[in-house]
Amino acid sequence: MSMYWIVRLYLKRLANITSILLVLGIVYYSLSPSTTPAMTYSLFIFILAFPLSSMAFKNTVFELKNPVSRIEYSLAMMISYLIALLIPLVPLVLSKHFLSAVLVVVSGVSAGLFFGSMGLGPKLSLAPPILFILTFVSLLRLPPLLSTWNPLLSSYRGVFYQLISTGIYSSLYFVVMKKREWRA
């Protein structure tokens, strides 16, 4: 079992959601009155990443087969979620602020996988993105490094701060995944 196989497995599991989001993206782009439809749609995907990630961990005992390590399995899972949730942004590639929208989705996936791996259910996992949205404006006054815990704000501030935030949440995700129950 290689990392490639794990990525394919999770992409197959996420195929229906990716297809629905892709169709919604096309419809939203063609009907949206917004001047920045990619940013608005990426916020929707950012929020959706949290319950979607938590469903992957609900009542799951991960099966580990040689030669894949826990970190490789976790990385493959993260790659598949990134691919599955970035594909719906493709119809919006010509939209204004498209790259910022990609940053929003990337930060949502890393934070969503961390909170999902902590065992939050799909309903409770909506609390972190709502907190990130509600604290967005008030944290704008703080120095950028003090607000890297908010992945939404970090993606707004630019690539450097978004990389710090994504690194923090990805590291926490890998630590939690390393300590999860695994079946050999």
PDB file of C-alpha atoms in Angstrom:
ATOM      1  CA  MET A   1       0.000   0.000   0.000  1.00  0.00           C
ATOM      2  CA  SER A   2       1.643   3.182  -1.114  1.00  0.00           C
ATOM      3  CA  MET A   3       0.836   6.813  -0.529  1.00  0.00           C
ATOM      4  CA  TYR A   4      -0.534   6.964  -4.066  1.00  0.00           C
ATOM      5  CA  TRP A   5      -3.088   4.276  -3.212  1.00  0.00           C
ATOM      6  CA  ILE A   6      -4.229   6.153  -0.104  1.00  0.00           C
ATOM      7  CA  VAL A   7      -4.653   9.402  -2.057  1.00  0.00           C
ATOM      8  CA  ARG A   8      -6.726   7.539  -4.667  1.00  0.00           C
ATOM      9  CA  LEU A   9      -8.833   5.937  -1.941  1.00  0.00           C
ATOM     10  CA  TYR A  10      -9.716   9.265  -0.323  1.00  0.00           C
ATOM     11  CA  LEU A  11     -10.288  10.968  -3.685  1.00  0.00           C
ATOM     12  CA  LYS A  12     -12.796   8.239  -4.540  1.00  0.00           C
ATOM     13  CA  ARG A  13     -14.528   8.797  -1.192  1.00  0.00           C
ATOM     14  CA  LEU A  14     -14.662  12.544  -1.835  1.00  0.00           C
ATOM     15  CA  ALA A  15     -15.614  12.303  -5.539  1.00  0.00           C
ATOM     16  CA  ASN A  16     -19.329  12.997  -5.058  1.00  0.00           C
ATOM     17  CA  ILE A  17     -18.713  16.036  -2.881  1.00  0.00           C
ATOM     18  CA  THR A  18     -16.071  17.336  -5.294  1.00  0.00           C
ATOM     19  CA  SER A  19     -18.478  16.926  -8.226  1.00  0.00           C
ATOM     20  CA  ILE A  20     -21.278  18.730  -6.412  1.00  0.00           C
ATOM     21  CA  LEU A  21     -18.952  21.562  -5.386  1.00  0.00           C
ATOM     22  CA  LEU A  22     -17.616  21.826  -8.935  1.00  0.00           C
ATOM     23  CA  VAL A  23     -21.127  22.193 -10.363  1.00  0.00           C
ATOM     24  CA  LEU A  24     -21.996  24.713  -7.650  1.00  0.00           C
ATOM     25  CA  GLY A  25     -18.822  26.647  -8.502  1.00  0.00           C
ATOM     26  CA  ILE A  26     -19.750  26.836 -12.171  1.00  0.00           C
ATOM     27  CA  VAL A  27     -23.296  27.959 -11.370  1.00  0.00           C
ATOM     28  CA  TYR A  28     -22.124  30.441  -8.762  1.00  0.00           C
ATOM     29  CA  TYR A  29     -19.531  31.936 -11.114  1.00  0.00           C
ATOM     30  CA  SER A  30     -22.051  32.414 -13.897  1.00  0.00           C
ATOM     31  CA  LEU A  31     -24.816  33.853 -11.680  1.00  0.00           C
ATOM     32  CA  SER A  32     -22.857  35.686  -8.989  1.00  0.00           C
ATOM     33  CA  PRO A  33     -23.259  39.444  -8.712  1.00  0.00           C
ATOM     34  CA  SER A  34     -20.039  39.528  -6.663  1.00  0.00           C
ATOM     35  CA  THR A  35     -16.945  41.169  -8.122  1.00  0.00           C
ATOM     36  CA  THR A  36     -14.824  38.517  -6.391  1.00  0.00           C
ATOM     37  CA  PRO A  37     -16.763  35.241  -6.716  1.00  0.00           C
ATOM     38  CA  ALA A  38     -13.657  33.122  -6.053  1.00  0.00           C
ATOM     39  CA  MET A  39     -13.176  34.642  -2.597  1.00  0.00           C
ATOM     40  CA  THR A  40     -16.832  34.236  -1.662  1.00  0.00           C
ATOM     41  CA  TYR A  41     -16.943  30.646  -2.880  1.00  0.00           C
ATOM     42  CA  SER A  42     -13.639  29.789  -1.168  1.00  0.00           C
ATOM     43  CA  LEU A  43     -15.121  30.989   2.131  1.00  0.00           C
ATOM     44  CA  PHE A  44     -17.950  28.485   1.629  1.00  0.00           C
ATOM     45  CA  ILE A  45     -15.419  25.709   0.951  1.00  0.00           C
ATOM     46  CA  PHE A  46     -13.351  26.869   3.971  1.00  0.00           C
ATOM     47  CA  ILE A  47     -16.356  26.365   6.246  1.00  0.00           C
ATOM     48  CA  LEU A  48     -17.266  23.050   4.574  1.00  0.00           C
ATOM     49  CA  ALA A  49     -13.726  21.685   5.046  1.00  0.00           C
ATOM     50  CA  PHE A  50     -14.222  21.390   8.816  1.00  0.00           C
ATOM     51  CA  PRO A  51     -17.265  19.055   8.976  1.00  0.00           C
ATOM     52  CA  LEU A  52     -16.034  17.189   5.904  1.00  0.00           C
ATOM     53  CA  SER A  53     -12.694  16.496   7.594  1.00  0.00           C
ATOM     54  CA  SER A  54     -14.323  15.501  10.857  1.00  0.00           C
ATOM     55  CA  MET A  55     -16.462  12.900   9.089  1.00  0.00           C
ATOM     56  CA  ALA A  56     -13.271  11.136   7.963  1.00  0.00           C
ATOM     57  CA  PHE A  57     -12.348  10.580  11.601  1.00  0.00           C
ATOM     58  CA  LYS A  58     -15.747   9.636  12.991  1.00  0.00           C
ATOM     59  CA  ASN A  59     -15.624   6.118  14.470  1.00  0.00           C
ATOM     60  CA  THR A  60     -12.480   5.319  12.513  1.00  0.00           C
ATOM     61  CA  VAL A  61      -9.585   3.104  13.458  1.00  0.00           C
ATOM     62  CA  PHE A  62      -6.938   3.537  10.807  1.00  0.00           C
ATOM     63  CA  GLU A  63      -5.487   0.420   9.301  1.00  0.00           C
ATOM     64  CA  LEU A  64      -1.755   0.650   8.786  1.00  0.00           C
ATOM     65  CA  LYS A  65      -0.051  -1.669   6.342  1.00  0.00           C
ATOM     66  CA  ASN A  66       3.603  -1.806   5.440  1.00  0.00           C
ATOM     67  CA  PRO A  67       5.484   0.132   4.152  1.00  0.00           C
ATOM     68  CA  VAL A  68       3.384   3.266   4.831  1.00  0.00           C
ATOM     69  CA  SER A  69       4.064   5.101   8.064  1.00  0.00           C
ATOM     70  CA  ARG A  70       1.553   7.098  10.068  1.00  0.00           C
ATOM     71  CA  ILE A  71       2.993  10.360   8.772  1.00  0.00           C
ATOM     72  CA  GLU A  72       2.810   9.159   5.161  1.00  0.00           C
ATOM     73  CA  TYR A  73      -0.807   8.084   5.671  1.00  0.00           C
ATOM     74  CA  SER A  74      -1.651  11.463   7.236  1.00  0.00           C
ATOM     75  CA  LEU A  75       0.139  13.316   4.440  1.00  0.00           C
ATOM     76  CA  ALA A  76      -1.708  11.284   1.789  1.00  0.00           C
ATOM     77  CA  MET A  77      -4.980  12.113   3.495  1.00  0.00           C
ATOM     78  CA  MET A  78      -4.099  15.828   3.515  1.00  0.00           C
ATOM     79  CA  ILE A  79      -3.096  15.749  -0.171  1.00  0.00           C
ATOM     80  CA  SER A  80      -6.358  14.090  -1.158  1.00  0.00           C
ATOM     81  CA  TYR A  81      -8.436  16.651   0.772  1.00  0.00           C
ATOM     82  CA  LEU A  82      -6.457  19.505  -0.810  1.00  0.00           C
ATOM     83  CA  ILE A  83      -7.021  18.126  -4.302  1.00  0.00           C
ATOM     84  CA  ALA A  84     -10.700  17.404  -3.674  1.00  0.00           C
ATOM     85  CA  LEU A  85     -11.440  20.863  -2.286  1.00  0.00           C
ATOM     86  CA  LEU A  86      -9.276  22.844  -4.724  1.00  0.00           C
ATOM     87  CA  ILE A  87     -10.832  21.284  -7.860  1.00  0.00           C
ATOM     88  CA  PRO A  88     -14.146  23.178  -7.325  1.00  0.00           C
ATOM     89  CA  LEU A  89     -12.218  26.459  -7.623  1.00  0.00           C
ATOM     90  CA  VAL A  90     -11.081  25.665 -11.188  1.00  0.00           C
ATOM     91  CA  PRO A  91     -14.113  27.322 -12.890  1.00  0.00           C
ATOM     92  CA  LEU A  92     -13.264  30.504 -10.984  1.00  0.00           C
ATOM     93  CA  VAL A  93      -9.654  30.665 -12.201  1.00  0.00           C
ATOM     94  CA  LEU A  94     -10.270  33.901 -14.131  1.00  0.00           C
ATOM     95  CA  SER A  95     -11.934  35.525 -11.151  1.00  0.00           C
ATOM     96  CA  LYS A  96     -10.370  38.409  -9.299  1.00  0.00           C
ATOM     97  CA  HIS A  97      -8.290  37.302  -6.269  1.00  0.00           C
ATOM     98  CA  PHE A  98      -8.199  33.655  -7.353  1.00  0.00           C
ATOM     99  CA  LEU A  99      -4.844  32.970  -5.669  1.00  0.00           C
ATOM    100  CA  SER A 100      -6.135  34.404  -2.402  1.00  0.00           C
ATOM    101  CA  ALA A 101      -9.100  32.046  -2.690  1.00  0.00           C
ATOM    102  CA  VAL A 102      -6.706  29.116  -3.079  1.00  0.00           C
ATOM    103  CA  LEU A 103      -4.914  30.225   0.108  1.00  0.00           C
ATOM    104  CA  VAL A 104      -8.229  30.289   1.975  1.00  0.00           C
ATOM    105  CA  VAL A 105      -9.029  26.702   0.935  1.00  0.00           C
ATOM    106  CA  VAL A 106      -5.515  25.442   1.765  1.00  0.00           C
ATOM    107  CA  SER A 107      -5.681  26.980   5.230  1.00  0.00           C
ATOM    108  CA  GLY A 108      -9.178  25.563   5.743  1.00  0.00           C
ATOM    109  CA  VAL A 109      -8.043  22.041   4.877  1.00  0.00           C
ATOM    110  CA  SER A 110      -5.064  22.073   7.250  1.00  0.00           C
ATOM    111  CA  ALA A 111      -7.089  23.519  10.130  1.00  0.00           C
ATOM    112  CA  GLY A 112     -10.094  21.307   9.323  1.00  0.00           C
ATOM    113  CA  LEU A 113      -8.014  18.138   9.379  1.00  0.00           C
ATOM    114  CA  PHE A 114      -6.481  19.153  12.709  1.00  0.00           C
ATOM    115  CA  PHE A 115      -9.848  19.799  14.346  1.00  0.00           C
ATOM    116  CA  GLY A 116     -11.303  16.684  12.720  1.00  0.00           C
ATOM    117  CA  SER A 117      -8.461  14.532  14.016  1.00  0.00           C
ATOM    118  CA  MET A 118      -9.166  15.853  17.515  1.00  0.00           C
ATOM    119  CA  GLY A 119     -12.489  14.007  17.395  1.00  0.00           C
ATOM    120  CA  LEU A 120     -14.938  16.864  16.914  1.00  0.00           C
ATOM    121  CA  GLY A 121     -18.115  15.639  15.267  1.00  0.00           C
ATOM    122  CA  PRO A 122     -19.504  17.219  12.090  1.00  0.00           C
ATOM    123  CA  LYS A 123     -21.797  19.597  14.008  1.00  0.00           C
ATOM    124  CA  LEU A 124     -19.257  20.655  16.633  1.00  0.00           C
ATOM    125  CA  SER A 125     -16.585  21.091  13.973  1.00  0.00           C
ATOM    126  CA  LEU A 126     -18.489  24.119  12.639  1.00  0.00           C
ATOM    127  CA  ALA A 127     -17.483  26.076  15.763  1.00  0.00           C
ATOM    128  CA  PRO A 128     -13.840  26.789  14.738  1.00  0.00           C
ATOM    129  CA  PRO A 129     -14.615  28.293  11.295  1.00  0.00           C
ATOM    130  CA  ILE A 130     -17.385  30.407  12.802  1.00  0.00           C
ATOM    131  CA  LEU A 131     -14.923  31.592  15.468  1.00  0.00           C
ATOM    132  CA  PHE A 132     -12.363  32.403  12.758  1.00  0.00           C
ATOM    133  CA  ILE A 133     -14.933  34.431  10.823  1.00  0.00           C
ATOM    134  CA  LEU A 134     -16.223  36.279  13.906  1.00  0.00           C
ATOM    135  CA  THR A 135     -12.720  37.224  15.109  1.00  0.00           C
ATOM    136  CA  PHE A 136     -11.457  38.213  11.661  1.00  0.00           C
ATOM    137  CA  VAL A 137     -12.120  41.961  11.925  1.00  0.00           C
ATOM    138  CA  SER A 138     -11.052  42.375  15.548  1.00  0.00           C
ATOM    139  CA  LEU A 139      -7.732  40.613  14.879  1.00  0.00           C
ATOM    140  CA  LEU A 140      -6.853  42.952  12.012  1.00  0.00           C
ATOM    141  CA  ARG A 141      -5.577  45.444  14.600  1.00  0.00           C
ATOM    142  CA  LEU A 142      -3.071  42.954  16.041  1.00  0.00           C
ATOM    143  CA  PRO A 143       0.408  42.408  14.623  1.00  0.00           C
ATOM    144  CA  PRO A 144       0.274  39.718  11.923  1.00  0.00           C
ATOM    145  CA  LEU A 145       2.286  37.110  13.852  1.00  0.00           C
ATOM    146  CA  LEU A 146      -0.114  37.249  16.815  1.00  0.00           C
ATOM    147  CA  SER A 147      -3.044  36.317  14.616  1.00  0.00           C
ATOM    148  CA  THR A 148      -1.551  33.313  12.821  1.00  0.00           C
ATOM    149  CA  TRP A 149      -3.818  31.035  14.878  1.00  0.00           C
ATOM    150  CA  ASN A 150      -6.673  32.262  12.661  1.00  0.00           C
ATOM    151  CA  PRO A 151      -6.096  30.581   9.271  1.00  0.00           C
ATOM    152  CA  LEU A 152      -8.682  32.737   7.532  1.00  0.00           C
ATOM    153  CA  LEU A 153      -6.978  35.953   8.599  1.00  0.00           C
ATOM    154  CA  SER A 154      -3.534  34.534   7.810  1.00  0.00           C
ATOM    155  CA  SER A 155      -4.585  33.783   4.241  1.00  0.00           C
ATOM    156  CA  TYR A 156      -5.884  37.358   3.968  1.00  0.00           C
ATOM    157  CA  ARG A 157      -2.549  38.779   5.165  1.00  0.00           C
ATOM    158  CA  GLY A 158      -0.520  36.986   2.526  1.00  0.00           C
ATOM    159  CA  VAL A 159       1.455  33.918   1.607  1.00  0.00           C
ATOM    160  CA  PHE A 160       4.064  34.223   4.381  1.00  0.00           C
ATOM    161  CA  TYR A 161       1.533  34.352   7.235  1.00  0.00           C
ATOM    162  CA  GLN A 162      -0.630  31.750   5.586  1.00  0.00           C
ATOM    163  CA  LEU A 163       2.358  29.402   5.380  1.00  0.00           C
ATOM    164  CA  ILE A 164       3.016  29.930   9.102  1.00  0.00           C
ATOM    165  CA  SER A 165      -0.624  29.219   9.959  1.00  0.00           C
ATOM    166  CA  THR A 166      -0.797  26.199   7.660  1.00  0.00           C
ATOM    167  CA  GLY A 167       2.480  24.936   9.124  1.00  0.00           C
ATOM    168  CA  ILE A 168       1.126  25.264  12.655  1.00  0.00           C
ATOM    169  CA  TYR A 169      -2.128  23.434  11.927  1.00  0.00           C
ATOM    170  CA  SER A 170      -0.424  20.806   9.760  1.00  0.00           C
ATOM    171  CA  SER A 171       2.144  20.091  12.481  1.00  0.00           C
ATOM    172  CA  LEU A 172      -0.587  19.782  15.091  1.00  0.00           C
ATOM    173  CA  TYR A 173      -2.517  17.472  12.764  1.00  0.00           C
ATOM    174  CA  PHE A 174       0.519  15.226  12.269  1.00  0.00           C
ATOM    175  CA  VAL A 175       1.157  15.103  16.036  1.00  0.00           C
ATOM    176  CA  VAL A 176      -2.454  14.111  16.742  1.00  0.00           C
ATOM    177  CA  MET A 177      -2.435  11.529  13.934  1.00  0.00           C
ATOM    178  CA  LYS A 178       0.769  10.004  15.271  1.00  0.00           C
ATOM    179  CA  LYS A 179      -0.944   9.449  18.627  1.00  0.00           C
ATOM    180  CA  ARG A 180      -4.224   8.074  17.243  1.00  0.00           C
ATOM    181  CA  GLU A 181      -5.182   4.437  17.599  1.00  0.00           C
ATOM    182  CA  TRP A 182      -3.823   2.422  14.705  1.00  0.00           C
ATOM    183  CA  ARG A 183      -4.413  -1.206  13.862  1.00  0.00           C
ATOM    184  CA  ALA A 184      -1.478  -3.113  12.408  1.00  0.00           C
TER     185      ALA A 184
END
